[in-house]
Tab-separated table of C-alpha atoms in Angstrom:
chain	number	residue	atom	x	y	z
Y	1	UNK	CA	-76.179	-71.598	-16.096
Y	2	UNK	CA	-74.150	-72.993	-13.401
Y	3	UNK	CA	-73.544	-70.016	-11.437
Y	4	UNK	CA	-75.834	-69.665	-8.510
Y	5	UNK	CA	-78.777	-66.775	-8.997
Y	6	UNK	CA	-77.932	-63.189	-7.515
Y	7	UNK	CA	-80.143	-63.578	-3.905
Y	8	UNK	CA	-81.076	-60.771	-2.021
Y	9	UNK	CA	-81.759	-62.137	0.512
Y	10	UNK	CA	-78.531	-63.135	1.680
Y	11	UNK	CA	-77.158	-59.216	1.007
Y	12	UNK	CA	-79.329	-57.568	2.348
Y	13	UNK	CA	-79.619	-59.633	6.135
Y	14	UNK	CA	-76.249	-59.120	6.556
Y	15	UNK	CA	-76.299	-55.224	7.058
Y	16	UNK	CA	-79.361	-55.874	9.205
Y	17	UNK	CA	-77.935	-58.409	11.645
Y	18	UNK	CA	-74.401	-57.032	12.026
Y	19	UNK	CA	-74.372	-54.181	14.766
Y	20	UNK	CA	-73.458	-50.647	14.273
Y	21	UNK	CA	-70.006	-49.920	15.153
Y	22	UNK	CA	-69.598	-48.536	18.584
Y	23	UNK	CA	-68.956	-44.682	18.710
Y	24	UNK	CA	-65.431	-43.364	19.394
Y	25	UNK	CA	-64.783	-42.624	22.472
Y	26	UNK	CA	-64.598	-38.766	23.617
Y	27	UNK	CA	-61.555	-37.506	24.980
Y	28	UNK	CA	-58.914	-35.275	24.676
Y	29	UNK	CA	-58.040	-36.500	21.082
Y	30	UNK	CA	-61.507	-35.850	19.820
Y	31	UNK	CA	-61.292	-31.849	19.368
Y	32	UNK	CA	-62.662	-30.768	16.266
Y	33	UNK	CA	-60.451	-29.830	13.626
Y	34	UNK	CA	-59.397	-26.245	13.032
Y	35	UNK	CA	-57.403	-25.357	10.121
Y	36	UNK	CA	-55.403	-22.506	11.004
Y	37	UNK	CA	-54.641	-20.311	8.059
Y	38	UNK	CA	-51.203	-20.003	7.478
Y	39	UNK	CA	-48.543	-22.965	7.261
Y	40	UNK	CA	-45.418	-21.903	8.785
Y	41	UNK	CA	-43.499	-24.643	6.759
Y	42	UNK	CA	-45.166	-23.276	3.607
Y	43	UNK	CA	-44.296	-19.634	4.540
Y	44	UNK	CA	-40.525	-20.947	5.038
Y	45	UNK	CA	-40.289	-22.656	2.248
Y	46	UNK	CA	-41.560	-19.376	-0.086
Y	47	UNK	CA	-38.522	-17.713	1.789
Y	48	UNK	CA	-35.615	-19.468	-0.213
Y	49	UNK	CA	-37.346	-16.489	-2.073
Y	50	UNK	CA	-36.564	-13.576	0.203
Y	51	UNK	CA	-39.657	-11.676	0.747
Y	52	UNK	CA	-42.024	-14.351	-0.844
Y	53	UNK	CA	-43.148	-15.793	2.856
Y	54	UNK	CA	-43.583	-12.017	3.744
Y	55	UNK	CA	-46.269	-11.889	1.298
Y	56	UNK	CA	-48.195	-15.241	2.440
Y	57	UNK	CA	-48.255	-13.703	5.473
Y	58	UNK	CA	-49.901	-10.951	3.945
Y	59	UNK	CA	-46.839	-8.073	5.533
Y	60	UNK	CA	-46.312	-6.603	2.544
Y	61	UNK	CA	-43.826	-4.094	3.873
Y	62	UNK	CA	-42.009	-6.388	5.436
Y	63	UNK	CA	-41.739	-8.536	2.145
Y	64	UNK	CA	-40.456	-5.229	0.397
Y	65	UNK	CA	-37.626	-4.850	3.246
Y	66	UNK	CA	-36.205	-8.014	3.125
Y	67	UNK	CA	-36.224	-8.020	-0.358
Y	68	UNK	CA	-34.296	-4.793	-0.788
Y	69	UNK	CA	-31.851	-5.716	1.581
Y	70	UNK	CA	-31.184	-8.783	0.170
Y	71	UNK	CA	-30.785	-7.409	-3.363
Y	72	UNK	CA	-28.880	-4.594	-1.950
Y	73	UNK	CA	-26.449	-6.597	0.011
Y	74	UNK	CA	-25.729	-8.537	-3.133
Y	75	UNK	CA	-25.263	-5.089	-5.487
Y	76	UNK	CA	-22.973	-3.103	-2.918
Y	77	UNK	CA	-20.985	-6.565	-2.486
Y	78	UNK	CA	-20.640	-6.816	-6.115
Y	79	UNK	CA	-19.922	-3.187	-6.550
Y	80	UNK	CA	-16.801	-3.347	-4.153
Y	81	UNK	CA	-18.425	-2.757	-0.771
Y	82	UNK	CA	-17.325	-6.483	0.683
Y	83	UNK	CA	-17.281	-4.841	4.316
Y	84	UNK	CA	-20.062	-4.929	5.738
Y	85	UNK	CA	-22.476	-6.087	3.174
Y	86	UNK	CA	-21.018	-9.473	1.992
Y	87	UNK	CA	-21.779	-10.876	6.177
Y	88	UNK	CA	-25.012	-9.121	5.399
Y	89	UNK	CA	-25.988	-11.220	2.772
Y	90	UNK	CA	-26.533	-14.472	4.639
Y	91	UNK	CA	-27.643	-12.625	8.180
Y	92	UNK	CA	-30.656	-11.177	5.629
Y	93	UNK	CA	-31.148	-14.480	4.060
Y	94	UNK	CA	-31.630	-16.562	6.927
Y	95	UNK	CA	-33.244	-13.668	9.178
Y	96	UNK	CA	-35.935	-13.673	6.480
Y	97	UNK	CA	-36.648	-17.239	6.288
Y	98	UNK	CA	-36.968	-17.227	10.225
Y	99	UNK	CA	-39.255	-13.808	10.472
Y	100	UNK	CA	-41.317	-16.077	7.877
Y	101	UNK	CA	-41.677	-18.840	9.750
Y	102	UNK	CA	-42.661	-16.785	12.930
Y	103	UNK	CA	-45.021	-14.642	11.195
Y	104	UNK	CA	-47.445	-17.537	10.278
Y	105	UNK	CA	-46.925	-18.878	13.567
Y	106	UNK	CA	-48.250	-15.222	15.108
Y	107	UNK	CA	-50.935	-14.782	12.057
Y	108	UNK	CA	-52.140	-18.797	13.393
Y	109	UNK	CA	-52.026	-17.580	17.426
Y	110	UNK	CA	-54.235	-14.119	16.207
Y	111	UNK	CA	-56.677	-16.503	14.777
Y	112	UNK	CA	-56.771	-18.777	17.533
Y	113	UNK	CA	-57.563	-15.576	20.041
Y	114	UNK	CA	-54.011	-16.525	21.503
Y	115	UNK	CA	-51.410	-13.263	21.607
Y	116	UNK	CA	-48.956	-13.434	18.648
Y	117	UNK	CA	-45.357	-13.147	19.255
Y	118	UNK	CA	-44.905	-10.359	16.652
Y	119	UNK	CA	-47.455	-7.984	18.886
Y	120	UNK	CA	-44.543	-8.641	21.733
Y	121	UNK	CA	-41.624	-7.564	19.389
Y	122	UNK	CA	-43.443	-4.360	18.452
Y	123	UNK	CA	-43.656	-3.267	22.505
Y	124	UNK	CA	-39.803	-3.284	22.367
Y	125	UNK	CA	-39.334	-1.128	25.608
Y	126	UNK	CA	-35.752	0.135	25.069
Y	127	UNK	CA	-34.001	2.436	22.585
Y	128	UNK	CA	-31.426	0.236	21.618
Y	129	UNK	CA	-33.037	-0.755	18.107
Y	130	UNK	CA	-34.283	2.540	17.068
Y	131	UNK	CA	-30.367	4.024	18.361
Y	132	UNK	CA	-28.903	1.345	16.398
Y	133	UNK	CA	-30.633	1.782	13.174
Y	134	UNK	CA	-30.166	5.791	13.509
Y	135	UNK	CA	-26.453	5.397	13.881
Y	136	UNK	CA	-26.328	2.711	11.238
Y	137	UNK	CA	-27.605	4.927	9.023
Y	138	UNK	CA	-26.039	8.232	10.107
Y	139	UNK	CA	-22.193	6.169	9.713
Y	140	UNK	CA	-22.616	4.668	6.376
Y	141	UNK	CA	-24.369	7.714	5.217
Y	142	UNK	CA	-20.959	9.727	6.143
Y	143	UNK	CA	-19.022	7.220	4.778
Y	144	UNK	CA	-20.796	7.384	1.475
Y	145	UNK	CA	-20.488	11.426	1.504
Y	146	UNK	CA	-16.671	10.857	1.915
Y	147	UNK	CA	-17.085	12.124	5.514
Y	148	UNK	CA	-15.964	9.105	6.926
Y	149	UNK	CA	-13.891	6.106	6.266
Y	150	UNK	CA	-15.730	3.185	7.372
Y	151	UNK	CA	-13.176	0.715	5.962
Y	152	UNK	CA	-10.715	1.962	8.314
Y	153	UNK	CA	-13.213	0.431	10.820
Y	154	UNK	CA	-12.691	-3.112	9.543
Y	155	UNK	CA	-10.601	-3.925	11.810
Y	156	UNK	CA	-12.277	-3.021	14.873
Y	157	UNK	CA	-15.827	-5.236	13.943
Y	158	UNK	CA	-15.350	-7.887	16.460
Y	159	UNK	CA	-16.402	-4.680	18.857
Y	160	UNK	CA	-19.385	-5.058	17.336
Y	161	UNK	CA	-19.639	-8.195	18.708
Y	162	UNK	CA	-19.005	-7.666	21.780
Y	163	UNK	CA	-21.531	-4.840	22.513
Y	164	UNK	CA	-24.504	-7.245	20.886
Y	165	UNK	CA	-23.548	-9.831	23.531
Y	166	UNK	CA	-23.390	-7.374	26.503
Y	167	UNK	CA	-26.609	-6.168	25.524
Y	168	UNK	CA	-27.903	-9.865	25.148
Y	169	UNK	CA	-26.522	-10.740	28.389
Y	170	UNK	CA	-28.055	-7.076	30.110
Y	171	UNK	CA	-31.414	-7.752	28.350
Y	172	UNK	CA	-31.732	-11.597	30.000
Y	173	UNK	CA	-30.464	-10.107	33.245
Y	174	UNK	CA	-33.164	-7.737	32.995
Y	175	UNK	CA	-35.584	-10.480	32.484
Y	176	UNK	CA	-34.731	-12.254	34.858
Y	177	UNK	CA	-35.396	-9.285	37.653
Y	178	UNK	CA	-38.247	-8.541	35.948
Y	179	UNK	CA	-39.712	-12.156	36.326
Y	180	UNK	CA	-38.436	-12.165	40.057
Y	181	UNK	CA	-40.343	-8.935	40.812
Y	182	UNK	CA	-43.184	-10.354	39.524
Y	183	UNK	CA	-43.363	-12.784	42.215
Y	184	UNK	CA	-41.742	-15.979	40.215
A	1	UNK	CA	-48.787	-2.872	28.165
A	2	UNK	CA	-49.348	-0.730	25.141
A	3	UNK	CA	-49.872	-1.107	21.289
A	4	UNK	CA	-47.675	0.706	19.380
A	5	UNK	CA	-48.779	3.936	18.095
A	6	UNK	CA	-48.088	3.573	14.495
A	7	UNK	CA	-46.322	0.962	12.903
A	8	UNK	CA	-42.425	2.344	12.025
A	9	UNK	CA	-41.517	-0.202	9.171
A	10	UNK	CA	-44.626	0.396	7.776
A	11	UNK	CA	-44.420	4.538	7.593
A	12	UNK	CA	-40.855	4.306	6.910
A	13	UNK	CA	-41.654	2.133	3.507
A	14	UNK	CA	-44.460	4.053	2.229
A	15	UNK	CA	-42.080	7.426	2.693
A	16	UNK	CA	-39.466	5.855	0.768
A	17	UNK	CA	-41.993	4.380	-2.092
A	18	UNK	CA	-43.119	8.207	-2.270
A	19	UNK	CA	-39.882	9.841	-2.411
A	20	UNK	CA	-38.601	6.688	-4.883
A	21	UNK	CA	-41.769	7.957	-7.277
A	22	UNK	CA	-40.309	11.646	-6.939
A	23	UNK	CA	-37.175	10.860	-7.848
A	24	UNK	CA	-37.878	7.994	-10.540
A	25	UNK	CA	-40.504	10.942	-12.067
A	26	UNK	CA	-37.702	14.020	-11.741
A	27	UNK	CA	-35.103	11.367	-13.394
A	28	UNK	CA	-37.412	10.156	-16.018
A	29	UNK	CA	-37.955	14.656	-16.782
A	30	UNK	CA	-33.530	14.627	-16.930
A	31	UNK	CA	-33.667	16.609	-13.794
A	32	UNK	CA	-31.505	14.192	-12.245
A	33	UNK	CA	-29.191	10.868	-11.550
A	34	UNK	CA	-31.289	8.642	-10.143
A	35	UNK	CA	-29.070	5.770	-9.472
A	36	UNK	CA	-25.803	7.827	-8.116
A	37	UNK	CA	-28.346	9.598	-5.797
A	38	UNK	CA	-29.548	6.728	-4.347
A	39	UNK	CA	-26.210	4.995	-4.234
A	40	UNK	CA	-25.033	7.947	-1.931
A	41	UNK	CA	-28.707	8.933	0.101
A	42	UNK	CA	-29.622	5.128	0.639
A	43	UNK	CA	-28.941	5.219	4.659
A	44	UNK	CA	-31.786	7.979	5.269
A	45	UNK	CA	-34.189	5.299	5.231
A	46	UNK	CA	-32.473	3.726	8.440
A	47	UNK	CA	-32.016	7.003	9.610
A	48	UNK	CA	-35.746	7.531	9.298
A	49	UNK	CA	-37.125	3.908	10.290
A	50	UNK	CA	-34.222	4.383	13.186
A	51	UNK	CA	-35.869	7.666	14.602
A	52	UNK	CA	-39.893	6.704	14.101
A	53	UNK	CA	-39.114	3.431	16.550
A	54	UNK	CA	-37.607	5.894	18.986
A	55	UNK	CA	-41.256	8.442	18.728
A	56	UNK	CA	-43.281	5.302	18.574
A	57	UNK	CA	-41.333	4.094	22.363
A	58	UNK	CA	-42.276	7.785	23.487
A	59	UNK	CA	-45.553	8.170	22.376
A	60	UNK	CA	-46.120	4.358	23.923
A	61	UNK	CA	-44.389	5.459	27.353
A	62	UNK	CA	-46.502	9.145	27.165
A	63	UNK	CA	-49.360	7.401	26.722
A	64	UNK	CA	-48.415	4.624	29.478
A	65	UNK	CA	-47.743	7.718	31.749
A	66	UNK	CA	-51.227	8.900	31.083
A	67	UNK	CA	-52.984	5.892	31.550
């Protein structure tokens, strides 16, 4: 045979000679891996399924809301109730994707010892939300007992923006004294 | 800063999974229209979830107050 005879020799010098590779150095790079528990873009992504991302983050009444509204914003549409529930649908859609998202950002900051942004929106110090949901309620209840006639409303919903932006713009002013009292 | 009491959303959906399973059983005996019933009675979940935020901001101010 022509081929030259395995040696090993030659192999096995070559591991012994060479020097080990130098360590890495430490530094701010070299923190050891955590894998946080919920993906944020994975819980977003399960929300083109309104609810779904609820459920990955394991807020399984939340899931149920969003779901309901969603399907009932769609039925009432269909069933001749354009006003309000057809600007609904998309405000639920998106709303849910977004609540998704932020949920597995607070379930990763609880797991990290941080403080989740979901514990913040539960301390909601004013009234405003639980008074808005109340007279939600109360008005399309009366208008579904023929006690009230919300479509003659319509007109008037651009009100409606207009008191969400005064309360946006009272709520940062707020803030804002807030933060100054507090020495900032 | 304060915890909340209870959690609203959470009371508010287990009420209306309770009163859904009245109803659905009362319908299923031909005691009643489910659908038309809900159709009309929907907003009293709002209602509800609407008024347990505004206990849950008391109890957390009462219990700020104490504290």
């Amino acid at each position: 045979m022509s081929s030259t005879p395995f040696d090993p020799q030659s192999h096995s010098a070559a591991p012994a000679t060479a020097a080990p590779p130098p360590p890495l150095p430490a530094g701010p790079g070299s923190a050891p891996f955590v894998r946080l528990p919920k993906s944020p873009g994975l819980a977003a992504f399960l929300s083109l399924f309104p609810g779904l991302g609820q459920v990955y983050n394991g807020r399984i009444a939340r899931a149920f809301v969003f779901f309901f509204a969603w399907v009932g914003s769609i039925y009432l549409t269909a069933t001749g109730h354009e006003f309000p529930f057809a600007f609904m649908i998309p405000f639920v859609y998106l709303f849910n994707i977004i609540d998704a998202w932020k949920g597995a950002n607070a379930a990763n900051a609880r797991f990290l010892g941080g403080r989740s942004e979901p514990d913040e929106q539960l301390e909601i110090e004013s009234p405003v939300w639980g008074g808005s949901l109340v007279l939600f309620g109360v008005l399309i209840l009366f208008n579904n007992l023929g006690w009230l006639d919300l479509a003659r409303l319509e007109r008037w919903w651009p009100l409606l923006l207009i008191a969400i932006g005064g309360y946006f713009v009272y709520a940062s002013l707020e803030a804002r004294k807030a933060a100054g009292g507090s020495g900032e | 800063m304060t915890r909340s009491a209870f959690s609203p959303e959470g009371v508010t959906f287990g009420v209306c999974l309770v009163a859904l399973g009245v109803l659905g059983t009362l319908a299923n005996l031909g005691k009643l229209e489910l659908l038309p019933l809900l159709r009309t009675y929907w907003p009293l979940s709002l209602v509800l979830w609407g008024a347990l935020e505004l206990v849950d901001l008391m109890l957390r101010r009462s219990s700020r107050g104490r504290s």
